[in-house]
């Protein structure tokens, strides 16, 4: 009979590919030396620490070996504060010799960014780098240092950065880089570095209000996919120049505001045929200047064989019911509206070049008031709502069932107090809700109307109730009603209640706690109560963010 450990190492490695890192290290750490040797020879470990429990994070960092790590995903978000710095204190990136991919989110310290980048210098196998740091200001010295490090990554193929300024100091060619995403790209910086990236295949750029219109002044012969998310005005002349610089473009996604000439399908058809004949996919979302164009005048220009048969492109326009003119033109799919109000807004109407069920794509709905009895038969029931926001009283769940399929809802946002019995009935009927946000202000949280011995909602994993003050005696009831909470936002009166939060929610991964006034000596408070958070918290003015682990 074949024994498990007699299988080839390659088969074990294939099995390891299907296990998450914590289960893999936990399952094999106490087995015989042969299996431990096989595990240590596995160099494809993917570390995804996005919102991981602190105890699991600590265990993985303790047992993984640097050379085993192939990819890393770290995030200093609200629920995992100081994760990046903690990881780097435990596992030096400079020793991760087989690292191919790293993704960093919410980094908020420029010195930490410099340290992180310094550990990536000369990583011969790194193929993908994603750094998102929109909350910090990066100076020219840091920009140059990062660009110098990028020049020393010979295999770098995929790059996403927060600012185009990082690439401005480039003075050497990045021949292997083919995919580039820039979260905030300034027009006057674009041409300064594109000349150093000659083999781009994919380019995704976004700019902000107040910047200049996106223009390409560098010939990008190999570019096949271009995504532009522009918050500034664009003219058709800008589009023509972009097309002149990207003759082999195959996919274009354009989100912009601009002149009303951008609504002319005939002109788009002409320029695509002459400038980018290889274009296969074109999606757009255009908000035009004030115009006099009606829906028929616009839609008929997109109903030629070129659009319908060759490009398989369907379009729709949003028309003002006051002026009967176009305020938005977009392709369907994927740019159709995904959020709406009930009752529907009377100021705008959507018209499309083909029959299209827009309601089937609505995944966010906000309700200002419920239908009257006479309107029930005329309602179109929404099938795929994921986020429901309520601005009016709910007295009966049947009111919601008339509008939508309750079982599709995953996030409920309540903007005013709801009758306790109706609230509990809604959470039972919409049993796939896993995230609950209560924005109605007041000193009495909505859950206090629940009978603790009767209502338990284990499906709720995230609770955001920071607009309401939660008193000491209410924390126990909260923990019994929502026993499986993993993420919690609350407003407390007394810092002593932090202890109750840490003790009574065993599944909690992270918590964000607000106070009405600044709390003094928070670290001293933790020490006095023998609460050990291992640096996994961050306190700023009146907000405490905790990454939960073993606290005693």
XYZ file of N, CA and C in Angstrom, residues 242-392:
453
model
N -4.540 60.989 -28.944
C -4.285 59.735 -28.235
C -4.273 58.563 -29.207
N -5.246 58.530 -30.116
C -5.325 57.447 -31.092
C -4.119 57.462 -32.033
N -3.614 58.646 -32.361
C -2.453 58.743 -33.249
C -1.214 58.137 -32.611
N -1.164 58.148 -31.288
C -0.007 57.623 -30.574
C -0.169 56.152 -30.182
N -1.339 55.574 -30.440
C -1.605 54.178 -30.046
C -2.237 53.415 -31.211
N -1.518 53.230 -32.308
C -2.124 52.655 -33.527
C -2.563 51.204 -33.395
N -2.012 50.474 -32.410
C -2.348 49.055 -32.264
C -3.290 48.788 -31.098
N -3.979 49.837 -30.666
C -4.899 49.708 -29.543
C -6.034 48.734 -29.863
N -6.316 47.834 -28.895
C -7.383 46.848 -29.078
C -8.534 47.038 -28.093
N -8.251 47.677 -26.958
C -9.295 47.889 -25.958
C -9.156 49.289 -25.377
N -10.276 50.023 -25.321
C -10.286 51.370 -24.762
C -11.459 51.506 -23.802
N -11.157 52.000 -22.609
C -12.191 52.347 -21.624
C -12.009 53.813 -21.267
N -13.047 54.611 -21.490
C -12.952 56.056 -21.310
C -14.068 56.552 -20.402
N -13.679 57.186 -19.288
C -14.626 57.844 -18.392
C -14.211 59.298 -18.279
N -15.054 60.211 -18.758
C -14.651 61.613 -18.798
C -15.853 62.523 -18.927
N -15.612 63.806 -18.723
C -16.552 64.845 -19.125
C -15.926 65.556 -20.318
N -16.771 66.238 -21.117
C -16.189 66.867 -22.292
C -17.204 67.552 -23.181
N -16.728 67.971 -24.345
C -17.586 68.687 -25.279
C -18.652 67.758 -25.849
N -19.749 68.340 -26.309
C -20.868 67.508 -26.772
C -20.537 66.763 -28.057
N -19.430 67.130 -28.734
C -19.017 66.390 -29.925
C -18.691 64.935 -29.593
N -18.359 64.652 -28.342
C -18.062 63.278 -27.930
C -19.289 62.384 -27.961
N -20.478 62.963 -28.169
C -21.717 62.180 -28.244
C -22.012 61.709 -29.661
N -21.169 62.061 -30.606
C -21.431 61.777 -32.021
C -20.851 60.428 -32.426
N -21.710 59.429 -32.579
C -21.266 58.088 -32.945
C -20.635 58.025 -34.312
N -21.088 58.854 -35.242
C -20.510 58.852 -36.591
C -19.059 59.309 -36.568
N -18.779 60.314 -35.747
C -17.402 60.804 -35.667
C -16.504 59.780 -34.988
N -17.016 59.125 -33.954
C -16.250 58.045 -33.318
C -15.947 56.938 -34.333
N -16.944 56.574 -35.131
C -16.763 55.516 -36.120
C -15.655 55.880 -37.103
N -15.661 57.120 -37.567
C -14.667 57.563 -38.548
C -13.257 57.542 -37.978
N -13.111 58.039 -36.752
C -11.770 58.129 -36.170
C -11.234 56.752 -35.792
N -12.104 55.858 -35.348
C -11.663 54.502 -35.007
C -11.185 53.774 -36.257
N -11.931 53.913 -37.345
C -11.546 53.245 -38.595
C -10.209 53.747 -39.118
N -9.955 55.030 -38.982
C -8.749 55.610 -39.565
C -7.534 55.538 -38.640
N -7.747 55.640 -37.337
C -6.626 55.748 -36.401
C -6.307 54.447 -35.661
N -7.350 53.737 -35.210
C -7.136 52.516 -34.411
C -7.973 51.373 -35.001
N -7.608 50.901 -36.180
C -8.417 49.877 -36.864
C -8.477 48.535 -36.144
N -7.557 48.301 -35.195
C -7.542 47.023 -34.474
C -8.403 47.054 -33.209
N -9.046 48.170 -32.931
C -9.849 48.301 -31.713
C -11.012 47.310 -31.735
N -11.053 46.443 -30.706
C -12.094 45.418 -30.614
C -13.148 45.742 -29.562
N -12.723 46.391 -28.495
C -13.637 46.678 -27.381
C -13.533 48.139 -26.986
N -14.667 48.831 -26.966
C -14.704 50.240 -26.612
C -15.859 50.463 -25.632
N -15.519 50.811 -24.399
C -16.537 51.142 -23.402
C -16.305 52.568 -22.939
N -17.404 53.275 -22.668
C -17.270 54.696 -22.341
C -18.400 55.140 -21.425
N -18.097 56.210 -20.695
C -19.069 56.871 -19.817
C -18.743 58.357 -19.885
N -19.562 59.112 -20.625
C -19.251 60.493 -20.958
C -20.323 61.422 -20.403
N -19.873 62.435 -19.670
C -20.772 63.489 -19.179
C -20.496 64.748 -19.991
N -21.399 65.119 -20.907
C -21.113 66.221 -21.836
C -21.459 67.588 -21.263
N -20.937 68.604 -21.945
C -21.318 69.973 -21.635
C -22.789 70.187 -21.984
N -23.342 71.317 -21.573
C -24.736 71.627 -21.882
C -24.950 71.593 -23.390
N -26.027 70.951 -23.817
C -26.254 70.751 -25.244
C -27.744 70.748 -25.550
N -28.070 70.633 -26.825
C -29.473 70.588 -27.259
C -29.811 69.263 -27.927
N -28.971 68.247 -27.735
C -29.139 66.967 -28.419
C -30.193 66.106 -27.734
N -31.129 65.588 -28.502
C -32.163 64.699 -27.981
C -31.682 63.260 -28.038
N -32.439 62.378 -27.399
C -32.051 60.966 -27.386
C -31.989 60.378 -28.784
N -32.952 60.727 -29.653
C -32.972 60.170 -31.014
C -31.780 60.656 -31.818
N -31.421 61.918 -31.648
C -30.295 62.471 -32.395
C -28.992 61.777 -32.022
N -28.875 61.369 -30.773
C -27.645 60.714 -30.314
C -27.644 59.230 -30.654
N -28.704 58.539 -30.285
C -28.723 57.076 -30.399
C -28.657 56.602 -31.843
N -29.234 57.365 -32.778
C -29.227 56.904 -34.167
C -27.814 56.886 -34.751
N -26.893 57.688 -34.199
C -25.507 57.678 -34.697
C -24.750 56.438 -34.233
N -25.312 55.715 -33.276
C -24.684 54.479 -32.784
C -25.449 53.228 -33.246
N -26.244 53.360 -34.278
C -27.033 52.221 -34.755
C -26.640 51.805 -36.159
N -25.409 52.071 -36.538
C -24.900 51.647 -37.840
C -24.354 50.229 -37.729
N -24.141 49.539 -38.852
C -23.555 48.189 -38.804
C -22.206 48.156 -38.085
N -21.453 49.255 -38.171
C -20.158 49.311 -37.489
C -20.331 49.078 -35.997
N -21.296 49.736 -35.372
C -21.499 49.611 -33.939
C -22.237 48.329 -33.564
N -23.280 47.998 -34.309
C -24.135 46.883 -33.918
C -23.564 45.524 -34.303
N -22.957 45.433 -35.492
C -22.520 44.138 -36.002
C -21.013 43.914 -35.838
N -20.234 44.959 -36.101
C -18.785 44.801 -36.050
C -18.241 44.910 -34.631
N -18.656 45.957 -33.899
C -18.134 46.190 -32.557
C -19.039 45.636 -31.458
N -20.257 45.244 -31.806
C -21.217 44.714 -30.823
C -21.344 45.663 -29.630
N -21.419 46.934 -29.950
C -21.475 47.975 -28.926
C -22.894 48.508 -28.803
N -23.433 48.479 -27.574
C -24.769 49.009 -27.301
C -24.609 50.234 -26.409
N -25.396 51.255 -26.650
C -25.254 52.490 -25.878
C -26.592 52.914 -25.291
N -26.499 53.759 -24.279
C -27.685 54.341 -23.654
C -27.350 55.774 -23.273
N -28.377 56.583 -23.126
C -28.150 57.962 -22.711
C -29.149 58.338 -21.630
N -28.695 59.190 -20.726
C -29.556 59.713 -19.672
C -30.024 61.087 -20.111
N -31.337 61.254 -20.140
C -31.942 62.470 -20.647
C -32.615 63.236 -19.510
N -32.356 64.538 -19.467
C -33.048 65.389 -18.505
C -34.504 65.539 -18.920
N -35.414 65.252 -18.022
C -36.838 65.385 -18.345
C -37.288 66.846 -18.343
N -36.414 67.716 -17.860
C -36.728 69.150 -17.853
C -36.365 69.783 -19.187
N -35.153 69.491 -19.684
C -34.689 70.106 -20.934
C -34.796 69.177 -22.138
N -35.050 67.870 -21.888
C -35.116 66.857 -22.939
C -33.790 66.750 -23.700
N -32.681 66.945 -22.989
C -31.361 66.854 -23.601
C -30.486 65.881 -22.814
N -29.363 65.492 -23.434
C -28.500 64.445 -22.871
C -27.580 64.995 -21.783
N -27.511 64.282 -20.670
C -26.580 64.634 -19.598
C -25.527 63.549 -19.392
N -25.714 62.394 -20.031
C -24.743 61.307 -19.881
C -24.931 60.295 -21.000
N -23.833 59.844 -21.576
C -23.843 58.806 -22.604
C -22.925 57.684 -22.147
N -23.401 56.435 -22.222
C -22.580 55.330 -21.721
C -22.868 54.049 -22.492
N -21.883 53.153 -22.483
C -22.032 51.852 -23.144
C -22.645 50.847 -22.178
N -23.421 49.912 -22.738
C -24.079 48.884 -21.926
C -23.793 47.504 -22.497
N -23.386 46.577 -21.618
C -22.690 46.846 -20.369
C -21.274 47.361 -20.683
N -20.497 47.806 -19.742
C -20.640 47.631 -18.298
C -20.947 48.926 -17.554
N -21.239 50.013 -18.263
C -21.308 51.325 -17.605
C -22.723 51.725 -17.186
N -23.681 50.806 -17.248
C -25.041 51.121 -16.836
C -25.081 51.464 -15.343
N -26.053 52.282 -14.915
C -26.152 52.622 -13.484
C -26.327 51.370 -12.629
N -25.626 51.347 -11.497
C -25.742 50.215 -10.576
C -26.396 50.629 -9.269
N -26.665 51.937 -9.122
C -27.367 52.393 -7.919
C -28.548 53.266 -8.319
N -29.570 53.302 -7.464
C -30.790 54.029 -7.805
C -31.543 54.380 -6.529
N -32.582 55.161 -6.700
C -33.467 55.538 -5.598
C -34.847 54.947 -5.825
N -35.526 54.671 -4.723
C -36.948 54.358 -4.809
C -37.696 55.323 -3.876
N -38.729 55.980 -4.397
C -39.204 55.984 -5.779
C -38.162 56.571 -6.740
N -38.218 56.156 -8.009
C -37.233 56.635 -8.989
C -37.267 58.157 -9.118
N -36.102 58.724 -9.424
C -36.013 60.164 -9.617
C -36.835 60.582 -10.822
N -37.524 61.689 -10.697
C -38.356 62.185 -11.789
C -37.595 63.125 -12.708
N -36.352 63.459 -12.380
C -35.615 64.440 -13.169
C -34.911 63.877 -14.386
N -34.717 62.520 -14.443
C -33.951 61.931 -15.531
C -34.605 60.641 -16.011
N -34.382 60.334 -17.279
C -34.874 59.087 -17.868
C -33.757 58.484 -18.713
N -33.691 57.153 -18.734
C -32.642 56.460 -19.488
C -33.253 55.813 -20.724
N -32.592 56.003 -21.859
C -33.032 55.415 -23.125
C -31.843 54.691 -23.745
N -32.111 53.567 -24.392
C -31.028 52.775 -24.975
C -31.308 52.453 -26.430
N -30.233 52.096 -27.143
C -30.359 51.779 -28.569
C -30.980 50.413 -28.789
N -30.993 49.575 -27.748
C -31.605 48.244 -27.826
C -32.389 48.017 -26.541
N -33.224 47.006 -26.553
C -33.964 46.656 -25.345
C -32.991 46.190 -24.263
N -33.123 46.763 -23.060
C -32.154 46.471 -21.998
C -32.834 46.576 -20.643
N -32.650 45.549 -19.814
C -33.269 45.509 -18.494
C -32.342 46.147 -17.463
N -32.399 47.461 -17.359
C -31.506 48.177 -16.449
C -31.708 47.761 -14.998
N -32.940 47.447 -14.622
C -33.222 47.087 -13.225
C -32.491 45.823 -12.791
N -32.167 44.961 -13.750
C -31.477 43.716 -13.396
C -30.048 43.968 -12.914
N -29.510 45.165 -13.175
C -28.117 45.460 -12.821
C -28.006 46.388 -11.616
N -29.125 46.774 -11.037
C -29.092 47.628 -9.855
C -28.677 46.788 -8.648
N -27.524 47.134 -8.038
C -27.083 46.400 -6.847
C -27.044 47.273 -5.597
N -27.352 48.566 -5.750
C -27.473 49.455 -4.597
C -28.759 50.263 -4.747
N -29.595 50.238 -3.727
C -30.863 50.965 -3.786
C -31.053 51.753 -2.495
N -31.487 53.003 -2.626
C -31.802 53.848 -1.474
C -33.302 54.138 -1.489
N -33.939 53.963 -0.348
C -35.400 54.102 -0.268
C -35.753 55.313 0.589
N -36.485 56.242 -0.014
C -36.918 57.437 0.714
C -38.313 57.265 1.297
N -39.181 56.524 0.600
C -40.472 56.132 1.181
C -41.020 54.943 0.405
N -41.959 54.238 1.007
C -42.450 52.987 0.444
C -43.669 53.210 -0.443
N -43.956 52.243 -1.330
C -45.069 52.423 -2.263
C -46.417 52.422 -1.559
N -47.320 53.209 -2.102
C -48.700 53.163 -1.618
C -49.387 51.982 -2.263
N -50.505 51.591 -1.694
C -51.186 50.368 -2.127
C -51.519 50.381 -3.611
N -51.894 51.532 -4.170
C -52.312 51.609 -5.567
C -51.169 51.393 -6.550
N -49.910 51.587 -6.073
C -48.759 51.474 -6.975
C -48.161 50.081 -7.016
N -48.627 49.178 -6.177
C -47.971 47.878 -6.028
C -47.942 47.091 -7.332
N -49.007 47.071 -8.060
C -49.077 46.264 -9.275
C -48.157 46.770 -10.384
N -47.757 48.042 -10.311
C -46.912 48.616 -11.360
C -45.424 48.508 -11.040
N -45.078 47.946 -9.888
C -43.677 47.878 -9.477
C -42.900 46.822 -10.265
N -41.648 47.128 -10.553
C -40.718 46.155 -11.127
C -39.807 45.694 -10.008
N -39.827 44.424 -9.694
C -39.072 43.915 -8.559
C -37.599 43.799 -8.901
N -36.742 44.379 -8.064
C -35.304 44.339 -8.258
C -34.764 42.981 -7.805
N -33.901 42.376 -8.630
C -33.472 41.004 -8.381
C -32.123 40.896 -7.674
N -31.252 41.898 -7.851
C -29.847 41.695 -7.454
C -29.313 42.785 -6.546
N -30.150 43.322 -5.666
C -29.704 44.369 -4.754
C -28.748 43.774 -3.721
N -27.549 44.356 -3.622
C -26.570 43.910 -2.630
C -26.522 44.856 -1.425
N -26.743 46.154 -1.693
C -26.708 47.146 -0.623
C -28.030 47.895 -0.575
N -28.668 47.867 0.582
C -29.950 48.547 0.784
C -29.771 49.657 1.811
N -30.127 50.889 1.426
C -30.078 52.038 2.331
C -31.502 52.535 2.566
N -31.872 52.658 3.832
C -33.247 53.029 4.184
C -33.248 54.390 4.881
N -34.055 55.308 4.345
C -34.185 56.656 4.907
C -35.565 56.910 5.501
N -36.383 55.885 5.553
C -37.756 56.057 6.033
C -38.091 54.948 7.033
